[in-house]
XYZ file of C-alpha atoms in Angstrom:
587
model
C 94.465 85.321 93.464
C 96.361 88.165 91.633
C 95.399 92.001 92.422
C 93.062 93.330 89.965
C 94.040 96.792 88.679
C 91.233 99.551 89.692
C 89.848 101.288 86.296
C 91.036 104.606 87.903
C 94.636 102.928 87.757
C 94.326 101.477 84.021
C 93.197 104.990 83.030
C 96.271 106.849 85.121
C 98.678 104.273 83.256
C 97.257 105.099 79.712
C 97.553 109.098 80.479
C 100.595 108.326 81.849
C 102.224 106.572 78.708
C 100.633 108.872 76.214
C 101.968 111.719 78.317
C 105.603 110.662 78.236
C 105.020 109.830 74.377
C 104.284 113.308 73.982
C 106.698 115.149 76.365
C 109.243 112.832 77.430
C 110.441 114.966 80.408
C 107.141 113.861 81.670
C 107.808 110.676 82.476
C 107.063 110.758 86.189
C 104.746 113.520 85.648
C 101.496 112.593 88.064
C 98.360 112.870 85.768
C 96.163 113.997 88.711
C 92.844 111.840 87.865
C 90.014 112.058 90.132
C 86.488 111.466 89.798
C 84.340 114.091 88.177
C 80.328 114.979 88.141
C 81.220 116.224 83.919
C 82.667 112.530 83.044
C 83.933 109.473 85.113
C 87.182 110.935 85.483
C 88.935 114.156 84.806
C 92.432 114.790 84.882
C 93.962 118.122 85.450
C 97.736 117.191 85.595
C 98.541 118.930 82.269
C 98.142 122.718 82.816
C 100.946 122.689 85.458
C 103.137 120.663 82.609
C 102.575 123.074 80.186
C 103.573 125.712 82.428
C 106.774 124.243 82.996
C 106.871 123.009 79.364
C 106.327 126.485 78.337
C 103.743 125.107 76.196
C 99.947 125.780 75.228
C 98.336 123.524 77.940
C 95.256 123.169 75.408
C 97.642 122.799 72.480
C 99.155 119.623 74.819
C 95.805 118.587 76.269
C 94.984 117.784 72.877
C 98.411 116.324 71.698
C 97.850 113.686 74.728
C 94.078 112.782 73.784
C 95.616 111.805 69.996
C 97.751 109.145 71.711
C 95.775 107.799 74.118
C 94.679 103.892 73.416
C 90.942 104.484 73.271
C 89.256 101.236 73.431
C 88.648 98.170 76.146
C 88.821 100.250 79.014
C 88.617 104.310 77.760
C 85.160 105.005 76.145
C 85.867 108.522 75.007
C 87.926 111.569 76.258
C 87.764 114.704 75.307
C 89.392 118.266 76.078
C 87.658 120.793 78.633
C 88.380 124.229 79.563
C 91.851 125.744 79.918
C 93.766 121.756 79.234
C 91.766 119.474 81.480
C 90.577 116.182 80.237
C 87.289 114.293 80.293
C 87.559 110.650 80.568
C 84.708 108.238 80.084
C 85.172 104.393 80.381
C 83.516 101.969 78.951
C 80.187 100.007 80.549
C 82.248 96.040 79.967
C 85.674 97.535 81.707
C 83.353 98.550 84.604
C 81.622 95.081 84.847
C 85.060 93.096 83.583
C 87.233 94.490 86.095
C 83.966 93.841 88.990
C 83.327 90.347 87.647
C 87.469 90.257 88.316
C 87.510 91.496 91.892
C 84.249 88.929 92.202
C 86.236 86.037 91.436
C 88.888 86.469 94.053
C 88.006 83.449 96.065
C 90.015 85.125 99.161
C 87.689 87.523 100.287
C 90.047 90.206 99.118
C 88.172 91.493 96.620
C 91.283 91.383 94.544
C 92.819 93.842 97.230
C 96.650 94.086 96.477
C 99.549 93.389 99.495
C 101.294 96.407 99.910
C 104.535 96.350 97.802
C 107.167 97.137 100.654
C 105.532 95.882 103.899
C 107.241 96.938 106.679
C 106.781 96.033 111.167
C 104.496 98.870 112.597
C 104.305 98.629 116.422
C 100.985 100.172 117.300
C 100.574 101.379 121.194
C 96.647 101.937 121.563
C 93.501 100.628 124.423
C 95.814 101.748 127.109
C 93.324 101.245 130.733
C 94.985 101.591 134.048
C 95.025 98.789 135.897
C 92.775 98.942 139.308
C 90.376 102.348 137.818
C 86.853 101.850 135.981
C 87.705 102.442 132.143
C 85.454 105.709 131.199
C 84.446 107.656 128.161
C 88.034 108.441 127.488
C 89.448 105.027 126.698
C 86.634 104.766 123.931
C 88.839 106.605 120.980
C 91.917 104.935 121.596
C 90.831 101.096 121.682
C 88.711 101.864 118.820
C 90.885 103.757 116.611
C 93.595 101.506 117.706
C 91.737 98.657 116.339
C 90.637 99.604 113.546
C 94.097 100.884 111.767
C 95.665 97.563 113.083
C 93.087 95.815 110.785
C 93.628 98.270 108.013
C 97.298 97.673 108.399
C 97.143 93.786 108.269
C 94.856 93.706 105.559
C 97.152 95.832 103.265
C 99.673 93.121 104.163
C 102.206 95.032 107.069
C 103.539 93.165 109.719
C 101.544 94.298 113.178
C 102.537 94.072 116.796
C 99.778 95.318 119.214
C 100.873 97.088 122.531
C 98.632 97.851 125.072
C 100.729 100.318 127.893
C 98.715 99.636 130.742
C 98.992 101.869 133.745
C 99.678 98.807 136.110
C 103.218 101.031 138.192
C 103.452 104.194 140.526
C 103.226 105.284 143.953
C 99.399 104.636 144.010
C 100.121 100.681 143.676
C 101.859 101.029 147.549
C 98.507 102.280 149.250
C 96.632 99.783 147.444
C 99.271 96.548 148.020
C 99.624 97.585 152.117
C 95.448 97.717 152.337
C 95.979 94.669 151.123
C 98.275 92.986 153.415
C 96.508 94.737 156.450
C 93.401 93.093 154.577
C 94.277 89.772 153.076
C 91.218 88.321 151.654
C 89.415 91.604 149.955
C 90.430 90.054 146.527
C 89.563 86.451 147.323
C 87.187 84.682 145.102
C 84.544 82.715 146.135
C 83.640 81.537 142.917
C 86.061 80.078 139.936
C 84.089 81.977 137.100
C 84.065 86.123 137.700
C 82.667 88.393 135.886
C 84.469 91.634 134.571
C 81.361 93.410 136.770
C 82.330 91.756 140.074
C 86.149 92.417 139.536
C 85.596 96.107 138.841
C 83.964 96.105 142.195
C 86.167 94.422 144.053
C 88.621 96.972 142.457
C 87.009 99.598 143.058
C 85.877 98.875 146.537
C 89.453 98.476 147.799
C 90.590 101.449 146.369
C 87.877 103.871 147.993
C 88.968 101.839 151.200
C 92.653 102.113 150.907
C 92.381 106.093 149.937
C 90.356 106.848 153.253
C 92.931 105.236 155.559
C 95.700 106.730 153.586
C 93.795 110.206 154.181
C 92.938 109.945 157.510
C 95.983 107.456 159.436
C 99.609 108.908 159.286
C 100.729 105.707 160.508
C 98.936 103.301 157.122
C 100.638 106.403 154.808
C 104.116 106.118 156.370
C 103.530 102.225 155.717
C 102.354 102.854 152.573
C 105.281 105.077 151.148
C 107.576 102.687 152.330
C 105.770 99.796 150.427
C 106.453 101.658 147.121
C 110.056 101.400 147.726
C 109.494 97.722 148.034
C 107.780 97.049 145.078
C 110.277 99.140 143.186
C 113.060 97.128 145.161
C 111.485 94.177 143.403
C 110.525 92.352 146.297
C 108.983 89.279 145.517
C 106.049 89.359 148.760
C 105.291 92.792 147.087
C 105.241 91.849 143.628
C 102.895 88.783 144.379
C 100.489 91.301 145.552
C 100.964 93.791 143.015
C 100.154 90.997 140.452
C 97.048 90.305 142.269
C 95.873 93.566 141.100
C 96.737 93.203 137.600
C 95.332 90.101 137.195
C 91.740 91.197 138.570
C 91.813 94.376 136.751
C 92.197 92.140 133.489
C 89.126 89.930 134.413
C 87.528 93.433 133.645
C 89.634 94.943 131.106
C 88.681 91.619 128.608
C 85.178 91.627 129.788
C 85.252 95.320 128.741
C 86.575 94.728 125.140
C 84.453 91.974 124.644
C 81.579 93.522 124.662
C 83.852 96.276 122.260
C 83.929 93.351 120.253
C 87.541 93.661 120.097
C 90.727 91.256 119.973
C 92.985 91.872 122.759
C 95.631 89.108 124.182
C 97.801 88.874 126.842
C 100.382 88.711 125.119
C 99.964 92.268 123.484
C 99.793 94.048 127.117
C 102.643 95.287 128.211
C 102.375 97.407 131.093
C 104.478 100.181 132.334
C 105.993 97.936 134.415
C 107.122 95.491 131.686
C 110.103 98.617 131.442
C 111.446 98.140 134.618
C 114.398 96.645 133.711
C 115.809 99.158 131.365
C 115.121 102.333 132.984
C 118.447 102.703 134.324
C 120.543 101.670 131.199
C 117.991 104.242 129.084
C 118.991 106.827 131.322
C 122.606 105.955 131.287
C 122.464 105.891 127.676
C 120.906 109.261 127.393
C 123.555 110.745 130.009
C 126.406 109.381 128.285
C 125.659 110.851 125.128
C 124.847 114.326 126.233
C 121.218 114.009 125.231
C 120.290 114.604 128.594
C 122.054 116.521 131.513
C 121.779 116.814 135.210
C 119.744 119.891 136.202
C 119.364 120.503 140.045
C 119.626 116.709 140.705
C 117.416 115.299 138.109
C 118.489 113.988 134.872
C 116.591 116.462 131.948
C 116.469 116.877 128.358
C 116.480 120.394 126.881
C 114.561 121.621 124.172
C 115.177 125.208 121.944
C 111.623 125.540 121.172
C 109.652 124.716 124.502
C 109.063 126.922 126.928
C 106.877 128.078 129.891
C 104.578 130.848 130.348
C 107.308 132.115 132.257
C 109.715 132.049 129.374
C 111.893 129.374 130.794
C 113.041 126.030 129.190
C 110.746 123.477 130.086
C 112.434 120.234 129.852
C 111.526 116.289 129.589
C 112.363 115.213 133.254
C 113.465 111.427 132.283
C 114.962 110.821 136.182
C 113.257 112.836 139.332
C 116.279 114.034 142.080
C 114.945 111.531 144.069
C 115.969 108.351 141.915
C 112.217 107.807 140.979
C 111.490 107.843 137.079
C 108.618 109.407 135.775
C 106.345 108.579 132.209
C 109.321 109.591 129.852
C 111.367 106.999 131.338
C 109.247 104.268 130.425
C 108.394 105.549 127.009
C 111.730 105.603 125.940
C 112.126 102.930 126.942
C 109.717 101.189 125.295
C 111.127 102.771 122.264
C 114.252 100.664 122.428
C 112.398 98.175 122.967
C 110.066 98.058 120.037
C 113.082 99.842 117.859
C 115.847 97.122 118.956
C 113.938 93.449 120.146
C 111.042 94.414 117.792
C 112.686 95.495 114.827
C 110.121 98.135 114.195
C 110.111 100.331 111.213
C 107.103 102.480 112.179
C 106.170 103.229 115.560
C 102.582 104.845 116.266
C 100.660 105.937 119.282
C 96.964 106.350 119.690
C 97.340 109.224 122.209
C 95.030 112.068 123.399
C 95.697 114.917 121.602
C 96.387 116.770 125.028
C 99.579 114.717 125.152
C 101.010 116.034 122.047
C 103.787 118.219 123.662
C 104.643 115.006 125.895
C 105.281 113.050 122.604
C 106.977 115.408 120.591
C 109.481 115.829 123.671
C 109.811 111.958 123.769
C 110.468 111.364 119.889
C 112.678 114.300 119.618
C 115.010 112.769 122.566
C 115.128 109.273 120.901
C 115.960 110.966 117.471
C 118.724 112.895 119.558
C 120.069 109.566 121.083
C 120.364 107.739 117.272
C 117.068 105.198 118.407
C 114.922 106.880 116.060
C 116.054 108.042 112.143
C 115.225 108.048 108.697
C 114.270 104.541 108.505
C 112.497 104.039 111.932
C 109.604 106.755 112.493
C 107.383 107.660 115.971
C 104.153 109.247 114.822
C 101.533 109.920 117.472
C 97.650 109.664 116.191
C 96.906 112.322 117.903
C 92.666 112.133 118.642
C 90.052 114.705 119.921
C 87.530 114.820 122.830
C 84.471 112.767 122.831
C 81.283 115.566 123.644
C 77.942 115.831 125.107
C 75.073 116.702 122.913
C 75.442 120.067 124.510
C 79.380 120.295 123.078
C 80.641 119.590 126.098
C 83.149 117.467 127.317
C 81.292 114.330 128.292
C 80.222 114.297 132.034
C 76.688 112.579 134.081
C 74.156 114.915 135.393
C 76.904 114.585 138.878
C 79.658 116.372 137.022
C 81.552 113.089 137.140
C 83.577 110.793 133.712
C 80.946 108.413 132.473
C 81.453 104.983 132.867
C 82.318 103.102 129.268
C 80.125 99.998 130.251
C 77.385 101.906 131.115
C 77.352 104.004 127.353
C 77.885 100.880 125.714
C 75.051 99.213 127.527
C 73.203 102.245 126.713
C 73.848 102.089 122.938
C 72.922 98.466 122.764
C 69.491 99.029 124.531
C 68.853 102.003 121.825
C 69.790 99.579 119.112
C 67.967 96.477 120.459
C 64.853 98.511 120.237
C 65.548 99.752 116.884
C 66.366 96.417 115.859
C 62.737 95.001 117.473
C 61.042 97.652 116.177
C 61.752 96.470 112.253
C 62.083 92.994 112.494
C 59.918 90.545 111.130
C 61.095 87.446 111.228
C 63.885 87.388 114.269
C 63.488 85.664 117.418
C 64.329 87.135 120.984
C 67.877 85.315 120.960
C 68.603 86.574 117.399
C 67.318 90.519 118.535
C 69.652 90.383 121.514
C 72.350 89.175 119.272
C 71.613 91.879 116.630
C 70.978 94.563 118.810
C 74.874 93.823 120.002
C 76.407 94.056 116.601
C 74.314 97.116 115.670
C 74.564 99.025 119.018
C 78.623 98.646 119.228
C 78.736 98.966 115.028
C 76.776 103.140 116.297
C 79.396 103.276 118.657
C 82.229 102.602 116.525
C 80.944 104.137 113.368
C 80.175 107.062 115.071
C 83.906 107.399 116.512
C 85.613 106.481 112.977
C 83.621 108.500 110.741
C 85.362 111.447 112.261
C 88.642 112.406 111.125
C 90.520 111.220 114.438
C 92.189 114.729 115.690
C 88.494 116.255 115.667
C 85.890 115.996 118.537
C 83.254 114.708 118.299
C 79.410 114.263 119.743
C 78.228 111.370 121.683
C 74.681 111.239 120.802
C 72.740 107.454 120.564
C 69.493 109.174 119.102
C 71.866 109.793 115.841
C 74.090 106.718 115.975
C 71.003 104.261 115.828
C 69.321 106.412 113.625
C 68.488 104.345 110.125
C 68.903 107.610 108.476
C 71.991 109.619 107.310
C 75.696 108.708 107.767
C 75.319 105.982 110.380
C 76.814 102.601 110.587
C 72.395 101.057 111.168
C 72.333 102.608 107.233
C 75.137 100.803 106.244
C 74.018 97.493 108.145
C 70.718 97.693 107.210
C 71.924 98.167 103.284
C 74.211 95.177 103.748
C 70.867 93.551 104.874
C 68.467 94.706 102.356
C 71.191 92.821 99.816
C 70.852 89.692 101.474
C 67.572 89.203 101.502
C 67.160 90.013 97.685
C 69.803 87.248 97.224
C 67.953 84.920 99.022
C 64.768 85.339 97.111
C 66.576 85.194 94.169
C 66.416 80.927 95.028
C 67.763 79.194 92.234
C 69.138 82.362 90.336
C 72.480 82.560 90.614
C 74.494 85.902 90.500
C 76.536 86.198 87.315
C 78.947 89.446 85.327
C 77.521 89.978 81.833
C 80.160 92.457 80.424
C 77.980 92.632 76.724
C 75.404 94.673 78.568
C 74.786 98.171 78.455
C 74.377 100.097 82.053
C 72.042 102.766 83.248
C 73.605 105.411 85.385
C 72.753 104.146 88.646
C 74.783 100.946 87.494
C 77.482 102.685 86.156
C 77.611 105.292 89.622
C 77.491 101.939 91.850
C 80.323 99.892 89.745
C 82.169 102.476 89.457
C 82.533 103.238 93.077
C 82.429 99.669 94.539
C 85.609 99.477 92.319
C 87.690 102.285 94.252
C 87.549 100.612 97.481
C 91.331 98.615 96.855
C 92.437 101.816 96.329
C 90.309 103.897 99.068
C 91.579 100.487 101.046
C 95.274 101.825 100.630
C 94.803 105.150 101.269
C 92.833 104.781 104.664
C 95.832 102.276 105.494
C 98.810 104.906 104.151
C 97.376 108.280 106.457
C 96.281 105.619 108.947
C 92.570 107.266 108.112
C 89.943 105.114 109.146
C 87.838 107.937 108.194
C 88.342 107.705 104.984
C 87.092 103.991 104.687
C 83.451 104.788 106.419
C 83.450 107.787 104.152
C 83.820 105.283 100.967
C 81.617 102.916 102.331
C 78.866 105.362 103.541
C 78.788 106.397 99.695
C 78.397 102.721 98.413
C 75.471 102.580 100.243
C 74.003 105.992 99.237
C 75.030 104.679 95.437
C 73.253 101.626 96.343
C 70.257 103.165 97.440
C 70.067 104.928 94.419
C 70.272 101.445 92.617
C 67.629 99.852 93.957
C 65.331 102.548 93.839
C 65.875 102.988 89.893
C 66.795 99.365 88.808
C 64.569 96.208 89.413
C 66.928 93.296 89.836
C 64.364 90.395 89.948
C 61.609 91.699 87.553
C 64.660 92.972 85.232
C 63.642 92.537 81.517
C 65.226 89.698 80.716
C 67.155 87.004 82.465
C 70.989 88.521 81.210
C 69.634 91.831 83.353
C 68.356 89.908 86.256
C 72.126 87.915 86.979
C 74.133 90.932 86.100
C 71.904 92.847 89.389
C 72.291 90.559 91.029
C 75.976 90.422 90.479
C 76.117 93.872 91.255
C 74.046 93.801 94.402
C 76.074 91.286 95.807
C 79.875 92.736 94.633
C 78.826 95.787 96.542
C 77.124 93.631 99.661
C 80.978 91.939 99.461
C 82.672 95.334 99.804
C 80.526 96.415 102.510
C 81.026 93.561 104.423
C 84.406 93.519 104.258
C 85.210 97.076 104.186
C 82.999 96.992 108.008
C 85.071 94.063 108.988
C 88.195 96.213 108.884
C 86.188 99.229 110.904
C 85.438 96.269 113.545
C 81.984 96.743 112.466
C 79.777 93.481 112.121
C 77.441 92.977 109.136
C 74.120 91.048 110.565
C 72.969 88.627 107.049
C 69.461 89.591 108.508
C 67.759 93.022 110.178
């Protein structure tokens, strides 16, 4: 199925044409056409033409409006104010171009590929491997997610890359405990559950921590363990794997219940750097990137200092041999640059490791890995808060566990869920109550622009009213249900017929979403999407509170409603598909 053109895109091209026409040194001139509250669209492009043009921007307004095709797709446009212009289409190019994006049998919605797709390497859902995944992994797996399915809709070539923590000097306390203790990670069963692993986990950890506290002996043992495991030795590493492996028991258990993809394949631990840590510093030495500086091998910056006034640098080798983070982040950026063949490279990060990132990218610009055709970009995201604006702690003072919020949210949404259905059974509640308790969650998260904090609070995510992914869901719903009842009456595009303004609002908006698509996917904005889709619903609402779709007046009315209703059920479903939001056929 070919792309179908949006109506905001037909009208750009005939401004566009009738603008060159008219002042041929405007041939790449941007129109600037947005949607208006006076007309569908207004365009205010002209008045900075005319300035440079030297000309009346009225005078040229009005020069433009004479050669404008009028016709199949513009209804009338007219001249307002100082040069802008008024643009109204026509009621059969809204339903034409629908009944278009209807037919495309792919799902698509007659969605176009990007034109130039390119590899993006996306580094995001980064746990550490032997801790309890809390509050603060939420952001990054779930903005992660949802701009990988953005991407791959719009046609780019993805690689995921989770960077688990799985290296360190903590790994030689734990892998000793475990040799002094052979069997604490023994399974008695085959099947274990992502619960029972974190446990196990956790248990040995607390263990391990209070003899490496209190026995010089275990520490000295320890200490010397690390130097093992970074030796390579293969007794050590067999342990060390131990660990990884039961950590991922929990880690999948974790995002499935996130509802989330995540394969082995895609993690890539710290560790999986190993081997190139001494050929990236090499590298960087050889070049003069980075220098020696009482023993350990720096990188220098012009514009980053200390309080103190001093140059801080990037420390990419400690004096004792050992390598810290920036070691294995640039080398992962040959990695992904070189073996990967990445064009874009882009890290869901805290925003409190900003400074670390801009150090790293500058140093791989410095060393020739990064340039004009291969970019780093860190999405940078805020702090997830308390209801009291707070970062968000228990009642102990202590990180809250992310199983036990999204447990939480799920119980608030089952109840919601109970509470208005009618016809579900106990299997299909618990089943809803999943999809709409994670869809709060996530919604929640992605209707915030990324870099901004935002509040945790379930009473507002569940809540069937305002911007919420339950409205959305619930809308989706709504649709389905009239579709069913419609029985035999099938859902069909009658372009003769004349719209109300509900209609026109709701057509005219379901048929931005390719391009709303495109943007959200350029600025890597999921925010932008829920925003879009948050107003289809709102337009919706307004639809079916103003337009009876199976007691329309005659039988034309009643297929083109329908048609309507389920175009926009369509783009909700699809557009929550690429939030990693699930749309329930029944609520």
């Amino acid at each position: 199925m070919a792309s179908v053109t949006s109506l905001s895109d037909s009208v750009e091209q005939r401004l566009a044409s009738a603008l060159s026409a008219t002042l041929p040194e405007a041939a790449d001139a941007d129109p600037l056409l947005r949607r208006s509250d006076r007309a569908d669209f207004q365009a205010n492009g002209i008045l900075a033409l005319a300035k440079k043009a030297k000309a009346n921007p009225r005078e040229l307004a009005a020069q433009v409006v004479a050669g404008v095709e009028s016709g199949d797709v513009i209804k009338d446009i007219e001249v307002s104010g100082p040069g802008f212009l008024n643009i109204t289409v026509s009621d059969r190019a809204i339903t034409s171009n629908l009944a278009a994006r209807y037919a495309d049998d792919t799902g698509r919605l007659g969605v176009p590929h990007a034109a130039n797709p390119g590899t993006t390497v996306i580094d995001y859902a980064q746990p550490n491997v032997a801790k309890e995944m809390h509050v603060g992994h939420l952001r990054s797996a779930v903005i992660g997610d949802a701009v990988v399915q953005l991407l791959e809709f719009t046609g780019e070539n993805v690689v995921r890359r989770h960077h688990i923590g799985d290296w360190g000097t903590q790994f030689g306390m734990l892998i000793q405990y475990l040799e002094e203790h052979p069997h604490e990670l023994d399974h008695k069963d085959t099947q274990v559950s992502g619960e029972e692993a974190m446990s196990n986990l956790d248990r040995l950890y607390k263990a391990a921590r209070r003899l490496f506290d209190s026995d010089e002996e275990f520490k000295t043992r320890a200490r010397r363990r690390v130097v093992d495991l970074q030796a390579g030795d293969p007794k050590t590493l067999a342990m060390w794997q131990k660990f990884v492996d039961e950590s991922k028991i929990y880690f999948f258990s974790v995002f499935e219940k996130l509802d989330m993809e995540i394969l082995d394949s895609d993690i890539v631990g710290e560790s999986g750097y190993n081997d190139m840590l001494a050929e990236t510093c090499r590298l960087l030495e050889e070049s003069g990137v980075a220098v020696r500086s009482e023993g350990a091998l720096c990188v220098f910056f012009d514009d980053i200092k200390g309080p103190d006034g001093n140059p801080v640098p990037l420390i990419v080798q400690k004096s004792d041999g050992g390598y810290g983070y920036a070691a294995t982040d640039l080398s992962a950026i040959r990695d992904r640059v070189f073996n990967l063949k990445a064009n874009t490279l882009l890290y869901v990060v805290d925003a409190r490791q900003a400074l670390h990132f801009r150090m790293v990218f500058e140093t791989a610009h410095r060393a020739g890995w990064l340039n004009e055709d291969v970019k780093a970009q860190q999405l940078a995201f805020g702090t997830v808060l308390g209801k009291d604006g707070k970062p968000f702690k228990t009642r102990e003072g202590e990180t809250v566990r992310l199983v036990d919020l999204l447990d939480e949210a799920i119980e608030r949404a089952s109840a919601v869920v109970r509470e208005k259905a009618q016809d579900l059974s106990e299997r299909e509640i618990a089943e809803r109550g999943g999809q709409v308790g994670i869809g709060a969650v996530k919604y929640a998260d992605l209707s915030t622009s990324a870099i901004r904090d935002y509040k945790f609070d379930l009473d507002q995510m569940v809540s069937l009213n305002g911007d919420t992914s339950v409205y959305l869901q619930y809308a989706y719903a709504r649709i389905q249900s009239i579709l069913r009842k419609a029985g035999e009456v099938r859902p069909a595009a009658h372009p003769e017929l004349e719209l109300t303004e509900a209609e026109r609002a709701l057509g005219l908006h379901a048929d931005a979403f390719a391009e709303t698509v495109r943007e959200a996917a350029t600025e890597y904005a999921p925010h932008k999407l829920a925003a879009y889709l948050y107003q289809l619903a709102s337009h919706y609402t307004s639809f079916y509170d103003k337009c009876p779709v199976l007691k329309a007046e005659t039988p034309q009315l009643v297929e083109n409603r329908l048609f309507l209703c389920d175009v926009t059920a369509r783009t909700l479903h699809q557009g929550m598909a690429l939030l990693g939001i699930r749309t329930p056929e029944k609520l």
